[in-house]
MMTF fields as JSON, N, C-alpha, C and O atoms, coordinates in Angstrom:
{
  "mmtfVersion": "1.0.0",
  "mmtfProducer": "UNKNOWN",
  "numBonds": 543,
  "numAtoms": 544,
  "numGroups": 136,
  "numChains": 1,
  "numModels": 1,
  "chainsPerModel": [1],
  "groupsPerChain": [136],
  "chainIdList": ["A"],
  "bondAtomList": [4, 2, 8, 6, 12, 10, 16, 14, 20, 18, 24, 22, 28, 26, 32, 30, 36, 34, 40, 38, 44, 42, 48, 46, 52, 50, 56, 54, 60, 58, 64, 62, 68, 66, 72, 70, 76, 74, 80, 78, 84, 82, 88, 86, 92, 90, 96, 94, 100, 98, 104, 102, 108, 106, 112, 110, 116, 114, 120, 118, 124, 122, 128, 126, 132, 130, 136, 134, 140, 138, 144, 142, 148, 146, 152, 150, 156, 154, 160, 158, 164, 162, 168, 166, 172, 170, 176, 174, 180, 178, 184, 182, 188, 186, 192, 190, 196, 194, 200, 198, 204, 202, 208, 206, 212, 210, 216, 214, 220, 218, 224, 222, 228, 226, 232, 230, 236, 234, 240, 238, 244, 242, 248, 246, 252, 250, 256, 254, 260, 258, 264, 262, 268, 266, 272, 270, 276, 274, 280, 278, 284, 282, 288, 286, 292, 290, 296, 294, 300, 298, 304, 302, 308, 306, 312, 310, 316, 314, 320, 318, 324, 322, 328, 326, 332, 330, 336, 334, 340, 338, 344, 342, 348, 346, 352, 350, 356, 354, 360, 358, 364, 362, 368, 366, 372, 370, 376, 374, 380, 378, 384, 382, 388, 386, 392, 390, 396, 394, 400, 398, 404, 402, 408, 406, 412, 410, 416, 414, 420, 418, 424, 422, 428, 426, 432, 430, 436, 434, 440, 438, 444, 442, 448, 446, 452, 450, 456, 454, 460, 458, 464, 462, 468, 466, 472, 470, 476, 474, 480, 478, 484, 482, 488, 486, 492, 490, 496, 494, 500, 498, 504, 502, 508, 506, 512, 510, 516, 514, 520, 518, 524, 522, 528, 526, 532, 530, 536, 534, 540, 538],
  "bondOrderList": [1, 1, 1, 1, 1, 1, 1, 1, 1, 1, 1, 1, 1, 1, 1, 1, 1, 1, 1, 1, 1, 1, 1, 1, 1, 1, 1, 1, 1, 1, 1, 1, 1, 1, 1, 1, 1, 1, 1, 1, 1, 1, 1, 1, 1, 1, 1, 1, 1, 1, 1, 1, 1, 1, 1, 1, 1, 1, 1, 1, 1, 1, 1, 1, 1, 1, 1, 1, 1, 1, 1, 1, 1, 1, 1, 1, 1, 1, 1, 1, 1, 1, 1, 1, 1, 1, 1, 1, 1, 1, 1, 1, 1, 1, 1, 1, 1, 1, 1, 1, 1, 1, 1, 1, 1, 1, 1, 1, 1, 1, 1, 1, 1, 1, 1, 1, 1, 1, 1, 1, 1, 1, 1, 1, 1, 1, 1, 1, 1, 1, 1, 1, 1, 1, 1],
  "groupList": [{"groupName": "UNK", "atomNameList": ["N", "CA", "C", "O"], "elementList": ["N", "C", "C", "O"], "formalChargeList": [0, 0, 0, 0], "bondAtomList": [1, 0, 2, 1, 3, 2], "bondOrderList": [1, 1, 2], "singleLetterCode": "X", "chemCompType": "L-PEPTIDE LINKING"}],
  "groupTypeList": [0, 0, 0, 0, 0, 0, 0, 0, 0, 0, 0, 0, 0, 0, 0, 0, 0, 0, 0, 0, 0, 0, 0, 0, 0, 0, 0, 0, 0, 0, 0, 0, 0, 0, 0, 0, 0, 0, 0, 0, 0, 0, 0, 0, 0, 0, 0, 0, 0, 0, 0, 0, 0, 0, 0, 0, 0, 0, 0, 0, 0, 0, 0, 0, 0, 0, 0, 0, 0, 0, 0, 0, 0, 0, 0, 0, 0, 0, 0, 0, 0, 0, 0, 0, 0, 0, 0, 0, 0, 0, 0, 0, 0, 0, 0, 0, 0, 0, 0, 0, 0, 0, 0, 0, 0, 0, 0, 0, 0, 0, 0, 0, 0, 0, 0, 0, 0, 0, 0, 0, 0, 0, 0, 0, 0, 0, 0, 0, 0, 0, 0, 0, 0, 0, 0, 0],
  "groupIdList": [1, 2, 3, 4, 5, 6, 7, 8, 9, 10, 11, 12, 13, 14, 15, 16, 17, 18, 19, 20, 21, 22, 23, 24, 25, 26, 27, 28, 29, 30, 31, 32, 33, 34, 35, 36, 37, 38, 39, 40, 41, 42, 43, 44, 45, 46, 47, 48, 49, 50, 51, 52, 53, 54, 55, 56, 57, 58, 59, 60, 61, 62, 63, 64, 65, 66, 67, 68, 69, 70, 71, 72, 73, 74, 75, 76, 77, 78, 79, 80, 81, 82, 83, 84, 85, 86, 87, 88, 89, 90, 91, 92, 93, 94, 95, 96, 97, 98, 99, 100, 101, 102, 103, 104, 105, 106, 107, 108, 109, 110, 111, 112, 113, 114, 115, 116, 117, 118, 119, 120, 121, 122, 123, 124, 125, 126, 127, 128, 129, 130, 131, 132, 133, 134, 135, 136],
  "secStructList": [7, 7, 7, 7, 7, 5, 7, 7, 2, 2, 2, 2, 2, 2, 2, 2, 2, 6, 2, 2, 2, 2, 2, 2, 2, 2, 2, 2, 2, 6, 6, 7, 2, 2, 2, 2, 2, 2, 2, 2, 2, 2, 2, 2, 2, 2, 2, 2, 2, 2, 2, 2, 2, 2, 2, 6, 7, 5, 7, 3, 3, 3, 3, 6, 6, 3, 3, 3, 3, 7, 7, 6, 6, 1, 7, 7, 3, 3, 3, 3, 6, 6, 1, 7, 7, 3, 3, 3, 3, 7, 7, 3, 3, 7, 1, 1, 1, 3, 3, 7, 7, 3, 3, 3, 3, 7, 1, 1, 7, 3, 3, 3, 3, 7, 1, 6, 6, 6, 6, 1, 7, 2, 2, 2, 2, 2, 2, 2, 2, 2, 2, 2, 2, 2, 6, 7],
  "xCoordList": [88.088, 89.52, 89.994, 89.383, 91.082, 91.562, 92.727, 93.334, 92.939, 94.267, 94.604, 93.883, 96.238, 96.899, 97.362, 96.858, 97.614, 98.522, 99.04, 98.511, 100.489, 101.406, 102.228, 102.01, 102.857, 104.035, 104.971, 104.971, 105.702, 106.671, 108.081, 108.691, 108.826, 110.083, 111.156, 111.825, 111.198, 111.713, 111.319, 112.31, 109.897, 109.714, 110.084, 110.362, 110.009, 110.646, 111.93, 112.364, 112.816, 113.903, 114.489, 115.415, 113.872, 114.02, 113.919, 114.924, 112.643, 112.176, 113.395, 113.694, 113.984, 115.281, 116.259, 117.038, 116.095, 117.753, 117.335, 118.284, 116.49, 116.359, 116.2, 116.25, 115.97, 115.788, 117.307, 117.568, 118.324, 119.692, 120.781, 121.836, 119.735, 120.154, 119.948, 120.676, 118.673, 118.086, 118.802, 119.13, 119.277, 120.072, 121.673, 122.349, 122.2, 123.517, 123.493, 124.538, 122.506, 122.042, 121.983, 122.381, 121.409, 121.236, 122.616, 123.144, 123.214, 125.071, 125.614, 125.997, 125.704, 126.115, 125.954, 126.733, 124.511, 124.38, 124.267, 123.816, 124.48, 124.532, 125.49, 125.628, 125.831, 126.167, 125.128, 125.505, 123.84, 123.016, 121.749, 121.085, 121.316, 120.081, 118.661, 118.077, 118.336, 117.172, 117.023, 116.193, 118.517, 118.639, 118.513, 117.897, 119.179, 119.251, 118.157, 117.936, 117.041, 116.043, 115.24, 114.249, 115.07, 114.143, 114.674, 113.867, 116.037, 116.76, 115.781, 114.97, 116.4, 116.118, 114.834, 114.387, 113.879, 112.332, 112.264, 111.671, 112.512, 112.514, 112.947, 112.397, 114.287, 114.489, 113.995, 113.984, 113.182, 112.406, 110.923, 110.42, 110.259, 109.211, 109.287, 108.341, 110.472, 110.46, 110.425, 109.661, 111.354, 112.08, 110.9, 110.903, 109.738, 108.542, 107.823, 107.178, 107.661, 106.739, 107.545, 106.926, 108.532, 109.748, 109.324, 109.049, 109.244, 109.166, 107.674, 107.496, 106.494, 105.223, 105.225, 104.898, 105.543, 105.993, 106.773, 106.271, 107.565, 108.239, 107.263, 106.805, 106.765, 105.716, 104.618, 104.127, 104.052, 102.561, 102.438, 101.927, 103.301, 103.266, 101.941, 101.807, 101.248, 99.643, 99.374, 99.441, 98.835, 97.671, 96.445, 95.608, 95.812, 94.683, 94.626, 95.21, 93.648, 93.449, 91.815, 90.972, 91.705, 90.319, 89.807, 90.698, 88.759, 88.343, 87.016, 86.561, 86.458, 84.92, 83.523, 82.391, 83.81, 82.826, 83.18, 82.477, 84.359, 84.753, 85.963, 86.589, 86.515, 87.717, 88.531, 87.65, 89.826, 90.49, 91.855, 92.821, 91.015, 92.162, 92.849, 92.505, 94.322, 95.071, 94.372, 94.158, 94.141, 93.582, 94.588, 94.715, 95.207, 96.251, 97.815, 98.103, 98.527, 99.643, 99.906, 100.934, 98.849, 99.232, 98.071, 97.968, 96.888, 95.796, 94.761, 95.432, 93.676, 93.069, 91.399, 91.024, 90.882, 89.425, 88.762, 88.936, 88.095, 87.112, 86.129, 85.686, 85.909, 85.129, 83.939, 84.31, 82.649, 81.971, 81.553, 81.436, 81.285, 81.357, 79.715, 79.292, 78.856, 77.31, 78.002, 77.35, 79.095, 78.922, 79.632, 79.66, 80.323, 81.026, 80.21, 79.643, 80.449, 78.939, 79.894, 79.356, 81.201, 82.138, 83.476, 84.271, 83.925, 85.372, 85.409, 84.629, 86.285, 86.374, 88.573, 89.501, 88.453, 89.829, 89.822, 89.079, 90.528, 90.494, 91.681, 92.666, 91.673, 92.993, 92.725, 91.757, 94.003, 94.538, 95.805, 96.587, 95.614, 96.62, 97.645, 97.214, 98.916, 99.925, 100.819, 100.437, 102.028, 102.801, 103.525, 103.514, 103.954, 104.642, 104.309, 105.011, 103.074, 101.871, 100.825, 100.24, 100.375, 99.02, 99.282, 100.343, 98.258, 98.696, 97.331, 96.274, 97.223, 95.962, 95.821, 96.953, 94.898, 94.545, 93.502, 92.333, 93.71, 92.609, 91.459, 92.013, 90.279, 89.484, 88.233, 87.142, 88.376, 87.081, 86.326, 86.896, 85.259, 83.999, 83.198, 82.658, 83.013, 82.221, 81.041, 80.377, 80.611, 79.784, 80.167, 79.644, 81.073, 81.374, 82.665, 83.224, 83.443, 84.96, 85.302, 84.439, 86.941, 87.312, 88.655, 89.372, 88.905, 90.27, 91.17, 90.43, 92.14, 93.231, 94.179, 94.767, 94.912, 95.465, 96.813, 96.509, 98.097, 98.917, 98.981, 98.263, 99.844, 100.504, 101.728, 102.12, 102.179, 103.085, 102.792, 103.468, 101.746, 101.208, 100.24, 99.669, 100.409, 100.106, 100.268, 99.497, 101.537, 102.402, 101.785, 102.043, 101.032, 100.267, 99.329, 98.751, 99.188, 98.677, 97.079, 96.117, 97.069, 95.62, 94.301, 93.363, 94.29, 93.109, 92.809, 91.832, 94.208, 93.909, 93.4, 92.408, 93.582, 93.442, 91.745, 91.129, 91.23, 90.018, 89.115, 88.192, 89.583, 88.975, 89.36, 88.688, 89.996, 90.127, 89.204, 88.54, 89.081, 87.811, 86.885, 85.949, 86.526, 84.989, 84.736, 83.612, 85.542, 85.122, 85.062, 84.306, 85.998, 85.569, 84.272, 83.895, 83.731, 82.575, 81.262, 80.167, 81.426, 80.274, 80.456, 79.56, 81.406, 82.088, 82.597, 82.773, 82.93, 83.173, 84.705, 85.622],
  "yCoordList": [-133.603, -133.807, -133.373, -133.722, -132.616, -132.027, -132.873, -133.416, -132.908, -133.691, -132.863, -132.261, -133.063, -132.214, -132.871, -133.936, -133.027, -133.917, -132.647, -131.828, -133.017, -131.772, -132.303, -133.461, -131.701, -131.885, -132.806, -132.711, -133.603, -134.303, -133.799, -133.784, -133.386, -132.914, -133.368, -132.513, -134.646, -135.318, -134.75, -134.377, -134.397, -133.911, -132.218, -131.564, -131.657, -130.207, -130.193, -129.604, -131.381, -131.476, -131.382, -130.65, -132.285, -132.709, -131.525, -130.925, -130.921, -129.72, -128.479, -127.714, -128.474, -127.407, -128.326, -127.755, -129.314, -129.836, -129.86, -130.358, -129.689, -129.867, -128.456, -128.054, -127.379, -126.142, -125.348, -124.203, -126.545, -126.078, -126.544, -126.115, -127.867, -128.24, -127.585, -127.679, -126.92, -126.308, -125.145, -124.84, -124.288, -123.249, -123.435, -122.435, -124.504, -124.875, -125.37, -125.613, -125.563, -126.087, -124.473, -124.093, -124.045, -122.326, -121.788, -121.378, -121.71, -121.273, -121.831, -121.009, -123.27, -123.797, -123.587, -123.843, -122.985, -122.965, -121.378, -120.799, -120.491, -119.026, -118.248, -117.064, -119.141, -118.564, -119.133, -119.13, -119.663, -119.93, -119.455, -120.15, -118.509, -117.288, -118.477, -118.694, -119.058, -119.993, -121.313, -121.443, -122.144, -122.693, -122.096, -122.526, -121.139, -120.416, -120.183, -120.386, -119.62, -119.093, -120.173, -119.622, -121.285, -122.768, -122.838, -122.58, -123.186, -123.673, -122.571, -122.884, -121.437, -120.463, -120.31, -119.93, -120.547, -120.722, -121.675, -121.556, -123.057, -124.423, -124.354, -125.027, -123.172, -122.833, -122.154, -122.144, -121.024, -120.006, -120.761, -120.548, -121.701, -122.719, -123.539, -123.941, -124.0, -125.314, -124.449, -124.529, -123.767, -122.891, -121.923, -121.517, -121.703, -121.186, -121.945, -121.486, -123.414, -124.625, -124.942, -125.255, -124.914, -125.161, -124.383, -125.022, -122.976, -122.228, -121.948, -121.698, -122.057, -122.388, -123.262, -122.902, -124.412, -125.844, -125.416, -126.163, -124.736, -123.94, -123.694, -124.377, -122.397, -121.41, -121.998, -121.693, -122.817, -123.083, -124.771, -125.268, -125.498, -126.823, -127.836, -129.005, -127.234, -128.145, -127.718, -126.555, -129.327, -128.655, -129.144, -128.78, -130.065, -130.529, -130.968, -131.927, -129.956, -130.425, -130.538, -129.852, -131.34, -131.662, -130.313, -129.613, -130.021, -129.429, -130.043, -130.97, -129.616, -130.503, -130.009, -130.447, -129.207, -128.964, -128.849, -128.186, -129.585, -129.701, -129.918, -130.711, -129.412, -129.934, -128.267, -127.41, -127.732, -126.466, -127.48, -128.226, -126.798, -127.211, -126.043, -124.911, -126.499, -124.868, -125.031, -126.11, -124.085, -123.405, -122.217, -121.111, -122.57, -121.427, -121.795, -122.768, -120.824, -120.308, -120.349, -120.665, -119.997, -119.459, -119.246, -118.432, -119.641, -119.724, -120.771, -121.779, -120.881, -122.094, -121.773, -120.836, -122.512, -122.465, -123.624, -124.834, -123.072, -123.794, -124.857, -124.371, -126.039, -126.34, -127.313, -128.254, -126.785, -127.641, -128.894, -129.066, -129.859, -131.332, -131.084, -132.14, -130.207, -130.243, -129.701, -129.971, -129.075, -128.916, -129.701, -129.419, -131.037, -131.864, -133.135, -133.714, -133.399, -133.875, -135.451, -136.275, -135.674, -136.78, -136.824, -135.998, -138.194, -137.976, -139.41, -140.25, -139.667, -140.66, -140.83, -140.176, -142.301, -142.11, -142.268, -143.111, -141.58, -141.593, -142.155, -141.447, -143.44, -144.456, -145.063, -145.609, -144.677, -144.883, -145.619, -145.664, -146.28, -147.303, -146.204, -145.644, -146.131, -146.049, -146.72, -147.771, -146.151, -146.774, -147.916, -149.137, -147.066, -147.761, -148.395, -149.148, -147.969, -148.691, -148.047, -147.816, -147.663, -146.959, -145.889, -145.667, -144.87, -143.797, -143.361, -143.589, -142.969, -142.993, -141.429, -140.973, -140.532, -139.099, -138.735, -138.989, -138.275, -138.192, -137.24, -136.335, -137.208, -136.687, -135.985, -136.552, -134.705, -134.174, -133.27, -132.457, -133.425, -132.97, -132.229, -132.767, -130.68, -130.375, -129.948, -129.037, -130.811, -130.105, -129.308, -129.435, -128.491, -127.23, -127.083, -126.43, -128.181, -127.503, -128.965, -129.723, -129.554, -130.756, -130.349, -129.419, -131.298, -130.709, -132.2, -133.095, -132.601, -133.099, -133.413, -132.353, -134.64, -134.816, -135.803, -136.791, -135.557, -136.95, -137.227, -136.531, -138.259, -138.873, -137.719, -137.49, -137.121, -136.325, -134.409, -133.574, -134.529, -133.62, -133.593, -132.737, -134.769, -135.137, -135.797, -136.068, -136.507, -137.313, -138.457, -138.888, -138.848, -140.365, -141.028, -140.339, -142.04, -142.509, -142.283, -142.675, -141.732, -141.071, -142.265, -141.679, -143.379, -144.122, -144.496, -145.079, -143.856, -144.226, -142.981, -143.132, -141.413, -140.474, -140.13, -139.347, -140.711, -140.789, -141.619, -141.058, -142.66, -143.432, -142.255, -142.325, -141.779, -140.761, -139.693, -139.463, -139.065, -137.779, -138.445, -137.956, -139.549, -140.411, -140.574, -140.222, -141.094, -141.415, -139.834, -139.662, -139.029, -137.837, -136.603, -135.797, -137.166, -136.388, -137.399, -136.875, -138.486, -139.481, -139.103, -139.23, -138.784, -138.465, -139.694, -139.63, -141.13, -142.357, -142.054, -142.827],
  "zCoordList": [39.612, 39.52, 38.135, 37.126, 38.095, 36.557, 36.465, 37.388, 35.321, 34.695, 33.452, 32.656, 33.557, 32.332, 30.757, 31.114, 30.055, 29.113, 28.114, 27.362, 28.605, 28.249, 26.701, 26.343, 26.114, 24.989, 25.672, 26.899, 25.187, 26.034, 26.306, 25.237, 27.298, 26.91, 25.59, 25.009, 25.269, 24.325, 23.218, 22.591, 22.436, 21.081, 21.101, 20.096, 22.602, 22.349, 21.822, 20.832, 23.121, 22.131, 21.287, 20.937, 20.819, 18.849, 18.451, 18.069, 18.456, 17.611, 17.765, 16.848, 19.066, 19.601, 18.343, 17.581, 18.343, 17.634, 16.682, 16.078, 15.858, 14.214, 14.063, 12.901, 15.208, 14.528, 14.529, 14.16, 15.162, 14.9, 13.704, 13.236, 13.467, 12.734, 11.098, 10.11, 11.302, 9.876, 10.19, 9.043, 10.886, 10.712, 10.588, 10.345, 10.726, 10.001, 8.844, 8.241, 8.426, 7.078, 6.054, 4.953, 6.948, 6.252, 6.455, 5.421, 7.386, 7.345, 6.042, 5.21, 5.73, 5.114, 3.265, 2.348, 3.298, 1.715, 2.137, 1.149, 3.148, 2.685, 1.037, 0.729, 0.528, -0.958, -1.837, -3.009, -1.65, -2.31, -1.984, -1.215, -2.37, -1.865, -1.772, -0.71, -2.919, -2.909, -1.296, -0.397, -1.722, -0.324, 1.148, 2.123, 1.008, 2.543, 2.993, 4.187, 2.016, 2.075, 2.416, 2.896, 2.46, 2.415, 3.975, 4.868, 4.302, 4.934, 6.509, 7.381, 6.161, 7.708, 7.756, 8.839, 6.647, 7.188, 7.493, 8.565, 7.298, 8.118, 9.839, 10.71, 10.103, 11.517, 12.214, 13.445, 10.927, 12.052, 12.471, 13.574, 11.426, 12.012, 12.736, 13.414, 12.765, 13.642, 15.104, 16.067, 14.887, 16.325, 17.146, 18.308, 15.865, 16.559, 17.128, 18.071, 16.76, 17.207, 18.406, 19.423, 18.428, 19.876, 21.113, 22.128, 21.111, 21.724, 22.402, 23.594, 21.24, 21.614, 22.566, 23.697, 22.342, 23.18, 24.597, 25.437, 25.128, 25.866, 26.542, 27.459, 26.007, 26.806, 27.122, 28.209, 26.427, 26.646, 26.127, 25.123, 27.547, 26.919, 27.288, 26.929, 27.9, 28.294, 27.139, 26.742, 26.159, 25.084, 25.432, 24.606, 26.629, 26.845, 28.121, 28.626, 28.752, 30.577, 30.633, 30.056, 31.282, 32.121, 32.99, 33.472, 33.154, 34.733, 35.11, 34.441, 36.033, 36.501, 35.564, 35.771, 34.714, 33.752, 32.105, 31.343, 31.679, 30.637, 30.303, 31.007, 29.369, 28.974, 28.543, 28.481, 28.278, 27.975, 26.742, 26.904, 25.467, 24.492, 24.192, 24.531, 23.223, 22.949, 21.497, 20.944, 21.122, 20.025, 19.34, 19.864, 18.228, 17.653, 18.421, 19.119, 18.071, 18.504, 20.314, 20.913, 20.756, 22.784, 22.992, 23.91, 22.51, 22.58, 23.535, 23.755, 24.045, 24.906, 24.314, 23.611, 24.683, 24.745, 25.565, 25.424, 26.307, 27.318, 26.223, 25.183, 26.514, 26.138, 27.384, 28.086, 27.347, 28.034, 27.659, 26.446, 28.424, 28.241, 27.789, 27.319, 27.788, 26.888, 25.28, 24.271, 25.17, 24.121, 22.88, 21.682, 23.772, 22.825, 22.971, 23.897, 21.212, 20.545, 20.983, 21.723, 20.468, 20.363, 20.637, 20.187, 21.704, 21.65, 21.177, 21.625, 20.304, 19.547, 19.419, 19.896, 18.34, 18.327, 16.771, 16.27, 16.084, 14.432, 13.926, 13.718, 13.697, 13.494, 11.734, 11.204, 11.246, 9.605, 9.978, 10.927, 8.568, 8.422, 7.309, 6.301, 7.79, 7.317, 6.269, 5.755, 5.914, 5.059, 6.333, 6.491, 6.868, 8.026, 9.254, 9.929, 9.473, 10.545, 10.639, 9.581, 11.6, 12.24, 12.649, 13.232, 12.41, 13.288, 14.259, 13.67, 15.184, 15.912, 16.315, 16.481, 16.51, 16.678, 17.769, 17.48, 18.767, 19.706, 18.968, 18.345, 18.887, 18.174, 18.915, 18.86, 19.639, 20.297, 19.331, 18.603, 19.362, 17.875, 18.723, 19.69, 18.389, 18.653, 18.116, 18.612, 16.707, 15.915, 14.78, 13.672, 15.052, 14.375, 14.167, 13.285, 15.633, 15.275, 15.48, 15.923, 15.076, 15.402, 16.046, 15.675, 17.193, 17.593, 17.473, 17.882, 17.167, 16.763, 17.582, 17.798, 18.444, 19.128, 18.546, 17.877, 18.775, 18.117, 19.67, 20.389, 20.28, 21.122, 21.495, 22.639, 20.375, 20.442, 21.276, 21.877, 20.911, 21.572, 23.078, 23.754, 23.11, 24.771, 25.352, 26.273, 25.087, 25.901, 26.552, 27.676, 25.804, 26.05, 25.075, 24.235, 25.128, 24.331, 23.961, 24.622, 23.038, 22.196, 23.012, 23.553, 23.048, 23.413, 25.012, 25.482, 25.81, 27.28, 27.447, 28.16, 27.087, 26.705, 26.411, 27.133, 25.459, 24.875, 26.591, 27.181, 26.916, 27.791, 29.573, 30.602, 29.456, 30.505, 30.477, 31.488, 29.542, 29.335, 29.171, 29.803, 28.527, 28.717, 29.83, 30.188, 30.708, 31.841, 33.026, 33.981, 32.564, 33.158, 33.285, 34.135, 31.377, 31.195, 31.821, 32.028, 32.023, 32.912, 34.768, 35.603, 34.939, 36.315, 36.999, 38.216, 36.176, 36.892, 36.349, 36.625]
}
């Protein structure tokens, strides 16, 4: 059985409205070359992370022999469940609380999960692919 965990529509959102918001910000100081310049790279990044999000909003699916993370820009990579050493959850204490990170290790590479990037919570998440790489 495969399962998806996609971007959430809500943080594309945001990312669409702050990347309009950083380009009225850049309208606004266009008589100031240094600002503008801060301002429309803040819209052309955000607005690229938006659009990534758009096109290619699964960043982590299951299949019956492993797991497919996005890697880069529009990128994926297969990973087999022999070749991941650990899925763990990597939780720091904050200024403001906790923040928790889904964490698949493969030895060599670490891949990085917020809540925000897969629309659920990092530890039911962790307990879903555990139980998928056991097959229970």
């Amino acid at each position: 059985m495969s399962r998806t965990w996609r971007v959430p529509r809500p943080v594309i959102a945001a990312k669409l409205a702050g990347t309009a918001a950083f380009a009225l910000v850049a309208l606004w100081f266009s008589h100031d070359p240094s600002r503008l310049v801060v301002a429309a790279l803040a819209a052309l990044l955000l607005g690229a992370y938006a659009v990534r999000d758009l096109a290619s909003p699964v960043t982590l699916a299951t299949t019956a022999d492993g797991v497919i993370v996005r890697r880069g820009f529009f990128g994926q990579r297969k990973l087999l469940w022999s070749q991941i050493e650990r899925i763990r959850i990597d939780s720091r204490r904050r200024l403001a609380g906790r923040s928790n990170l889904l964490e698949i290790d493969t030895g060599t590479t670490i891949y990085l999960f917020s809540r925000y990037e897969i629309g659920a919570d990092p530890s039911d998440v962790a307990d879903e692919l555990r139980s998928a790489r056991t097959g229970h």
